[in-house]
Tab-separated table of C-alpha atoms in Angstrom:
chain	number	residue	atom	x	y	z
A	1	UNK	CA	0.000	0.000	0.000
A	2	UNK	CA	3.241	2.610	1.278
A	3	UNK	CA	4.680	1.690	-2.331
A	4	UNK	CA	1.257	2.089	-4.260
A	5	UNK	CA	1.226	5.767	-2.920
A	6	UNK	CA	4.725	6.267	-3.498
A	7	UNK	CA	4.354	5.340	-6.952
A	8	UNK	CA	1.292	7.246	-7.434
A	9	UNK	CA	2.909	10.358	-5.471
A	10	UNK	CA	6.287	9.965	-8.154
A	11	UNK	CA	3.683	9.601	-11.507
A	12	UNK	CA	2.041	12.972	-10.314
A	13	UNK	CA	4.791	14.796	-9.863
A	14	UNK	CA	6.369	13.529	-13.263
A	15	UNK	CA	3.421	15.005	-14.745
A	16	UNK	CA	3.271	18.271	-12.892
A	17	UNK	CA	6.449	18.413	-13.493
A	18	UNK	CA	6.190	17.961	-17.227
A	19	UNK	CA	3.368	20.217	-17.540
A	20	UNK	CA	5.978	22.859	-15.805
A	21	UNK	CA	8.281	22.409	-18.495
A	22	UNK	CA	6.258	22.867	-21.792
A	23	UNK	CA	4.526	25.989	-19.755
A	24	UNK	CA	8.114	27.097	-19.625
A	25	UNK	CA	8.938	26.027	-23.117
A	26	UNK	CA	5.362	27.419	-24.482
A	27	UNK	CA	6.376	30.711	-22.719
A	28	UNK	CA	10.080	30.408	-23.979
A	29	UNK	CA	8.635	30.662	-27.821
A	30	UNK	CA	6.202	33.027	-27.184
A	31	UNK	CA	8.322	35.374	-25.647
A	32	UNK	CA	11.397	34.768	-27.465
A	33	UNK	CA	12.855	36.070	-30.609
A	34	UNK	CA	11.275	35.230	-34.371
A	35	UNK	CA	13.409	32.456	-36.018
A	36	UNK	CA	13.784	30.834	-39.130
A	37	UNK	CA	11.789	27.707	-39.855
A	38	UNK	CA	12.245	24.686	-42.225
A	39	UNK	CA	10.554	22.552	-43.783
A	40	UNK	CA	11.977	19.162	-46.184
A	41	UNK	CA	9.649	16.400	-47.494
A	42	UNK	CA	10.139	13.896	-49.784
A	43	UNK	CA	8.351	12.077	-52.259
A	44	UNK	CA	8.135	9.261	-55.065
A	45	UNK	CA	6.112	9.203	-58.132
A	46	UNK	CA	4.890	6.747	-60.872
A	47	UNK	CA	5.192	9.510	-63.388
A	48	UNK	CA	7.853	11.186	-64.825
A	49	UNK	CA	9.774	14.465	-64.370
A	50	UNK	CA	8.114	15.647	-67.616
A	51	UNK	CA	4.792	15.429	-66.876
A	52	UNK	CA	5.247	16.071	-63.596
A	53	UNK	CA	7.014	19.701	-64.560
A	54	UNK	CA	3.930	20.214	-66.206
A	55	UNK	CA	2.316	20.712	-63.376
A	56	UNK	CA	4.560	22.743	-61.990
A	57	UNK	CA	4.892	24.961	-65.360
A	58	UNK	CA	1.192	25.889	-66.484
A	59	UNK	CA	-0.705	27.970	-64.318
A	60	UNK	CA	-4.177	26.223	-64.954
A	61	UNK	CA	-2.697	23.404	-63.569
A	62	UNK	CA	-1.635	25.194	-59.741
A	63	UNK	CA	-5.248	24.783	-58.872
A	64	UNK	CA	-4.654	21.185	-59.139
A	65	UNK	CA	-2.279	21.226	-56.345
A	66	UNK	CA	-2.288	24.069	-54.121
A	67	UNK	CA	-4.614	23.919	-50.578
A	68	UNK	CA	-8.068	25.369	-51.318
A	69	UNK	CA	-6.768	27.363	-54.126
A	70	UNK	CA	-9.258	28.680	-57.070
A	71	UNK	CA	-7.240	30.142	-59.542
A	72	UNK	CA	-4.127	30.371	-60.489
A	73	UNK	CA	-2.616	33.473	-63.260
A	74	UNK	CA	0.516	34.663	-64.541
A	75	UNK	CA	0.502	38.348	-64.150
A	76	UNK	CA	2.390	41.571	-65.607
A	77	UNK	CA	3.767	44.442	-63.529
A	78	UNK	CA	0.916	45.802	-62.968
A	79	UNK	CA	-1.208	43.011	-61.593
A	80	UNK	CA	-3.237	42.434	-64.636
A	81	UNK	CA	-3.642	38.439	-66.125
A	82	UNK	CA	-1.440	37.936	-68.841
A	83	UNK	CA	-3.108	35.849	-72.130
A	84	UNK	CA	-3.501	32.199	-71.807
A	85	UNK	CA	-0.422	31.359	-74.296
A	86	UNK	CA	1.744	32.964	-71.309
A	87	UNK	CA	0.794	31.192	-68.738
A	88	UNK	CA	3.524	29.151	-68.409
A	89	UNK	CA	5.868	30.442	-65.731
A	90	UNK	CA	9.909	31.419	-66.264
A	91	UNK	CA	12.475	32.413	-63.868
A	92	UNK	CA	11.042	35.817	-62.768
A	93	UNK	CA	7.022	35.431	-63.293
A	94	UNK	CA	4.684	36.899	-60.681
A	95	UNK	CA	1.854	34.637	-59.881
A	96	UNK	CA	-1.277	35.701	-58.343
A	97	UNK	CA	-3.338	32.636	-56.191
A	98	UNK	CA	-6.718	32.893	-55.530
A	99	UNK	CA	-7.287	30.449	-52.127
A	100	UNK	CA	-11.125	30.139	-51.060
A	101	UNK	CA	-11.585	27.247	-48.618
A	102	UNK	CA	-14.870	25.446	-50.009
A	103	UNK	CA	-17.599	26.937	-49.145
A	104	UNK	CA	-15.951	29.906	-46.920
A	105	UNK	CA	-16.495	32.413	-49.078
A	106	UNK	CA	-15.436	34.812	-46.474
A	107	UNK	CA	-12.058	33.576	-46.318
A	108	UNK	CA	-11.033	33.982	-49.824
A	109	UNK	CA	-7.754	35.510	-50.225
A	110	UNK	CA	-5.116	36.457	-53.102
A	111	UNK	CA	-1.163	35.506	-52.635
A	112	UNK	CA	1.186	37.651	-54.929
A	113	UNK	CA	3.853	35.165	-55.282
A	114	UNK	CA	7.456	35.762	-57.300
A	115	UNK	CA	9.116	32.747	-59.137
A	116	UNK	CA	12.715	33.151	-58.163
A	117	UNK	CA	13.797	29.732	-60.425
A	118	UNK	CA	12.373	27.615	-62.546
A	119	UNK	CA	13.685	24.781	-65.292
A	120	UNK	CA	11.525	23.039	-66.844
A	121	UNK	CA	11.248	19.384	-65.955
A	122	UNK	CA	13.366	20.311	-62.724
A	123	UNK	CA	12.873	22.939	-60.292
A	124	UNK	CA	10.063	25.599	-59.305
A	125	UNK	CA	11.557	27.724	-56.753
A	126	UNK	CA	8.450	30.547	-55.306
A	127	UNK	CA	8.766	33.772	-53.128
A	128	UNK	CA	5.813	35.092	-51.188
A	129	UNK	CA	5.413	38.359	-51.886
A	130	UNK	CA	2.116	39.629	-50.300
A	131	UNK	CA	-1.335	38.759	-49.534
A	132	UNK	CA	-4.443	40.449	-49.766
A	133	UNK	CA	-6.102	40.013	-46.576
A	134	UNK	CA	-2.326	40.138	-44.681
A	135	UNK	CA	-3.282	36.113	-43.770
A	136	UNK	CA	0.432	34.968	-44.209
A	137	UNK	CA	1.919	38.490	-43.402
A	138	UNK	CA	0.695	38.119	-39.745
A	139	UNK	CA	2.502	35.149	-39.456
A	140	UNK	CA	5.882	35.177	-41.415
A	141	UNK	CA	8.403	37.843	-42.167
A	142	UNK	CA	9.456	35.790	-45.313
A	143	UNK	CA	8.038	32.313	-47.015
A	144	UNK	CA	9.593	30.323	-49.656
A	145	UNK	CA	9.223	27.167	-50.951
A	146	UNK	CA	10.605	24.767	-53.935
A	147	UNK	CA	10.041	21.602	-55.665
A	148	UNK	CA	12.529	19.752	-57.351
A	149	UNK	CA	12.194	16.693	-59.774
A	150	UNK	CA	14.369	14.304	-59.748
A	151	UNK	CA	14.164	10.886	-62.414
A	152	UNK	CA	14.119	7.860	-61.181
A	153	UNK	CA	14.361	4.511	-63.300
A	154	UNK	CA	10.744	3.752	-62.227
A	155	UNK	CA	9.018	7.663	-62.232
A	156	UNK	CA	10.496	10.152	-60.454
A	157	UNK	CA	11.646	11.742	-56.822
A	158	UNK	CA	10.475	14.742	-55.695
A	159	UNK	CA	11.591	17.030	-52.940
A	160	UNK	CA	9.714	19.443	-51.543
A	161	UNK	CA	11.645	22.384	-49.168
A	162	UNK	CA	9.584	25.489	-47.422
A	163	UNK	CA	11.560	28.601	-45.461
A	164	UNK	CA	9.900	30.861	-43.318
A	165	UNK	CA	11.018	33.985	-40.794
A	166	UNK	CA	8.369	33.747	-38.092
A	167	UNK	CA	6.502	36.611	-36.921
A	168	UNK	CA	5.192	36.910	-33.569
A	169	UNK	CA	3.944	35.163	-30.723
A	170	UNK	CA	1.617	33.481	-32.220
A	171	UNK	CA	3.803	31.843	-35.272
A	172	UNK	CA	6.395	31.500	-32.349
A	173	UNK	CA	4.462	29.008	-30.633
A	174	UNK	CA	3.290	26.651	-33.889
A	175	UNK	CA	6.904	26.458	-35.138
A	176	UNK	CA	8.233	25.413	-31.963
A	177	UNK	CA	5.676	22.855	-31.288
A	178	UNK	CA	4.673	22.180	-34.659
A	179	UNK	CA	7.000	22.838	-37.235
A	180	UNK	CA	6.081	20.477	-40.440
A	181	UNK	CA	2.116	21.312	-39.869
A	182	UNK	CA	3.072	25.292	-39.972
A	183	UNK	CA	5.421	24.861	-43.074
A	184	UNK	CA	3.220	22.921	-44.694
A	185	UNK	CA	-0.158	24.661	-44.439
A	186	UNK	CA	2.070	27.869	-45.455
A	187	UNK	CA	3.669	26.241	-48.602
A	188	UNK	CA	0.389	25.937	-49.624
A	189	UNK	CA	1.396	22.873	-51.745
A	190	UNK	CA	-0.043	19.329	-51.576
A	191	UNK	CA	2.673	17.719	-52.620
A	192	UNK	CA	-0.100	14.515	-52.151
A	193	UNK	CA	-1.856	15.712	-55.079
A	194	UNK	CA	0.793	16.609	-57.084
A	195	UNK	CA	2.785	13.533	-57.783
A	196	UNK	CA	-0.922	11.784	-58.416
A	197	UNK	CA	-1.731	14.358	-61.417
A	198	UNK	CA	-1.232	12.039	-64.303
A	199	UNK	CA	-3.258	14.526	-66.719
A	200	UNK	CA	-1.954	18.095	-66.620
A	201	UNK	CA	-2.917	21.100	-68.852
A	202	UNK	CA	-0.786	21.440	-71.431
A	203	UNK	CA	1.331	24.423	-71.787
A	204	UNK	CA	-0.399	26.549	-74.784
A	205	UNK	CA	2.688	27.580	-76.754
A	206	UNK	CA	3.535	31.409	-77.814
A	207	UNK	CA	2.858	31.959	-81.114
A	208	UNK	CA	5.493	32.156	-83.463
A	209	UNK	CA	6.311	35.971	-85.110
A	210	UNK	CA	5.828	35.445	-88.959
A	211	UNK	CA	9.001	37.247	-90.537
């Protein structure tokens, strides 16, 4: 009986005694300084590098693959949708994605984003720019992710990396305790879907300047 209550004395002060901790840790990441955050995932596919960088190259296809996201447009300088035979991106597009959780209306958003690299068949390296409603401002100072393709003798591998610069308490606390689900929902990417798309959109070619 002594030993019962000993044991059962020791068990709750382990557990008060872990609660302590991650109430010190929780208030440790709150309180502390923003840090950078990242992400690496990685993935095999049936299909190959070339259809998969299909995906990654024609707009319509983003849709396809991004969280919740609606639409998905190559955009000039100023902001306005560029025709449908240039909406493939190229090292230094701007891409503007419409993301509307089904049936939240309210929650519909636009991310500016800035394609710092891409080859085709390869790599798609994106910059967050901005946001309309400030949704991933309040959160990160900067966000960037990339997808690489890599062939493989039976599809491909493909590698999927996300940075971010928390901002405030609030980010703080989700990248210290939960890393991968903060990068992830951020990236905006479902890598899940991507490496499934066997049936992209083709990208429309430019036409040709007679001479």
């Amino acid at each position: 009986m002594i030993l019962s209550r000993w044991a059962l004395a020791y068990g709750i002060a382990l557990f008060a005694l872990g609660l302590g901790r991650t109430a010190l840790e929780s208030r440790m990441a709150v309180d502390g300084p923003d840090r950078e955050v990242t992400m690496v995932r990685d993935y095999t596919s049936a299909l190959s590098a070339e259809i998969l960088g299909l995906s990654l190259q024609a707009t319509t296809n983003w849709p396809d693959w991004h969280y919740h996201a609606t639409r998905a447009q190559a955009v000039d300088a100023d902001a306005k949708p560029l025709p449908m035979n240039f909406q493939a991106v190229e090292t230094g597009s701007r891409v503007m994605l419409t993301v509307e959780p089904k049936g939240q209306a309210w929650k519909r958003f636009v991310a500016t984003l800035s394609i710092r690299e891409f080859t085709p068949r390869k790599t798609l390296h994106v910059e967050w720019v901005h946001d309309s409603k400030g949704k991933i401002a309040a959160l990160v100072d900067s966000l960037e992710w990339r997808i690489d393709l890599e062939p493989t003798e039976g599809g491909s591998h493909v590698r999927h990396q996300v940075w971010a610069r928390t901002r405030g308490p609030r980010a703080r606390w989700f990248a210290r305790f939960f890393p991968n689900i903060f990068l992830h929902q951020l990236g905006m990417a479902d890598l899940g879907k991507l490496i499934e798309l066997r049936r992209p959109s083709p990208v429309i070619p430019i036409p040709q300047v007679q001479r």
